[in-house]
Amino acid sequence: MNLSQGTQRFSELRDKIGGISQKMLTATLRGLERDGLVTRTIFPTIPPRVEYELTNLGRDLTVPVIALGKWAMQNQGRIAAARAAYDAGHSDASPTPTIPPQRL
């Protein structure tokens, strides 16, 4: 979510993520706030300005998440090969959808 780069406004996050509804982004951010990973600040302007920032706990989480993302990117070929081998041996299995890589 690019919050590791600093405070972001809701609209900036929505634009950077792309392909996410306002409702889903709001729900996700509220869950992260509830978990103590994100803080939400509302500025009393018209229209209201809302900014999100990682907490210390959220910043601590970026280290393993970035490492996992790098591992996934480095092993995409191996994962694809394993899926192909599995699917070849299980003709009754429907192929699992692949998840496109995300920018870290």
Short mmCIF file of C-alpha atoms in Angstrom, two decimals:
data_model
loop_
_atom_site.label_atom_id
_atom_site.label_comp_id
_atom_site.label_asym_id
_atom_site.label_seq_id
_atom_site.Cartn_x
_atom_site.Cartn_y
_atom_site.Cartn_z
CA MET A 1 0.00 0.00 0.00
CA ASN A 2 2.90 2.40 -0.24
CA LEU A 3 2.26 3.71 3.27
CA SER A 4 5.83 2.70 4.04
CA GLN A 5 6.82 5.79 2.06
CA GLY A 6 4.92 8.11 4.42
CA THR A 7 1.52 9.61 5.05
CA GLN A 8 -0.96 9.24 2.20
CA ARG A 9 -4.36 10.70 1.52
CA PHE A 10 -7.21 8.31 0.80
CA SER A 11 -7.44 9.41 -2.84
CA GLU A 12 -3.68 8.92 -3.32
CA LEU A 13 -3.92 5.36 -2.01
CA ARG A 14 -6.93 4.62 -4.21
CA ASP A 15 -5.15 5.96 -7.29
CA LYS A 16 -1.91 4.07 -6.58
CA ILE A 17 -3.64 0.77 -5.88
CA GLY A 18 -6.04 0.95 -8.81
CA GLY A 19 -8.85 -1.51 -9.45
CA ILE A 20 -10.23 -1.27 -5.90
CA SER A 21 -13.60 0.15 -4.96
CA GLN A 22 -13.86 2.94 -2.45
CA LYS A 23 -15.90 0.63 -0.22
CA MET A 24 -13.26 -2.12 -0.25
CA LEU A 25 -10.37 0.29 0.37
CA THR A 26 -12.28 1.89 3.26
CA ALA A 27 -12.99 -1.53 4.79
CA THR A 28 -9.37 -2.61 4.41
CA LEU A 29 -8.01 0.58 5.95
CA ARG A 30 -10.45 0.33 8.85
CA GLY A 31 -9.31 -3.23 9.50
CA LEU A 32 -5.67 -2.13 9.46
CA GLU A 33 -6.54 0.72 11.82
CA ARG A 34 -8.35 -1.69 14.15
CA ASP A 35 -5.30 -3.98 14.15
CA GLY A 36 -3.08 -1.07 15.15
CA LEU A 37 -1.14 -1.00 11.89
CA VAL A 38 -2.46 2.32 10.52
CA THR A 39 -3.57 5.62 11.99
CA ARG A 40 -6.29 7.71 10.39
CA THR A 41 -6.37 11.48 10.73
CA ILE A 42 -9.38 13.53 9.63
CA PHE A 43 -8.87 17.23 8.91
CA PRO A 44 -11.97 19.44 9.28
CA THR A 45 -11.95 20.92 5.80
CA ILE A 46 -14.61 20.93 3.13
CA PRO A 47 -14.51 18.31 1.80
CA PRO A 48 -12.87 16.52 4.75
CA ARG A 49 -9.28 15.49 4.16
CA VAL A 50 -8.36 12.05 5.49
CA GLU A 51 -4.77 10.85 5.79
CA TYR A 52 -3.38 7.45 6.70
CA GLU A 53 0.00 6.62 8.19
CA LEU A 54 1.68 3.47 9.42
CA THR A 55 2.05 3.09 13.17
CA ASN A 56 5.28 1.75 14.69
CA LEU A 57 3.70 -1.71 14.60
CA GLY A 58 2.83 -1.23 10.92
CA ARG A 59 6.36 -0.09 10.10
CA ASP A 60 7.75 -3.17 11.86
CA LEU A 61 5.53 -5.34 9.65
CA THR A 62 6.94 -3.86 6.42
CA VAL A 63 10.24 -5.74 6.84
CA PRO A 64 8.80 -9.28 6.61
CA VAL A 65 6.13 -8.26 4.08
CA ILE A 66 8.75 -6.79 1.72
CA ALA A 67 10.90 -9.90 2.17
CA LEU A 68 7.93 -12.15 1.34
CA GLY A 69 7.11 -10.05 -1.72
CA LYS A 70 10.70 -10.29 -2.97
CA TRP A 71 10.68 -14.05 -2.42
CA ALA A 72 7.44 -14.38 -4.38
CA MET A 73 8.80 -12.31 -7.27
CA GLN A 74 12.03 -14.32 -7.36
CA ASN A 75 10.17 -17.63 -7.34
CA GLN A 76 7.33 -16.93 -9.78
CA GLY A 77 8.84 -19.24 -12.39
CA ARG A 78 9.28 -22.09 -9.92
CA ILE A 79 5.73 -21.68 -8.66
CA ALA A 80 4.36 -21.64 -12.22
CA ALA A 81 6.36 -24.79 -13.03
CA ALA A 82 5.05 -26.54 -9.92
CA ARG A 83 1.47 -25.62 -10.84
CA ALA A 84 1.94 -26.88 -14.40
CA ALA A 85 3.40 -30.16 -13.14
CA TYR A 86 0.56 -30.57 -10.67
CA ASP A 87 -2.10 -29.78 -13.27
CA ALA A 88 -0.52 -32.22 -15.73
CA GLY A 89 -0.77 -35.01 -13.17
CA HIS A 90 -4.28 -34.12 -12.11
CA SER A 91 -6.35 -33.84 -15.25
CA ASP A 92 -9.53 -33.46 -13.20
CA ALA A 93 -8.15 -30.39 -11.44
CA SER A 94 -9.21 -27.05 -12.74
CA PRO A 95 -6.31 -24.63 -13.06
CA THR A 96 -5.97 -22.24 -10.18
CA PRO A 97 -6.14 -18.59 -11.10
CA THR A 98 -2.79 -16.87 -11.09
CA ILE A 99 -2.35 -13.69 -9.16
CA PRO A 100 -0.50 -10.98 -11.05
CA PRO A 101 2.57 -9.61 -9.28
CA GLN A 102 2.08 -6.39 -7.33
CA ARG A 103 4.48 -3.52 -7.10
CA LEU A 104 6.25 -3.38 -3.77
#
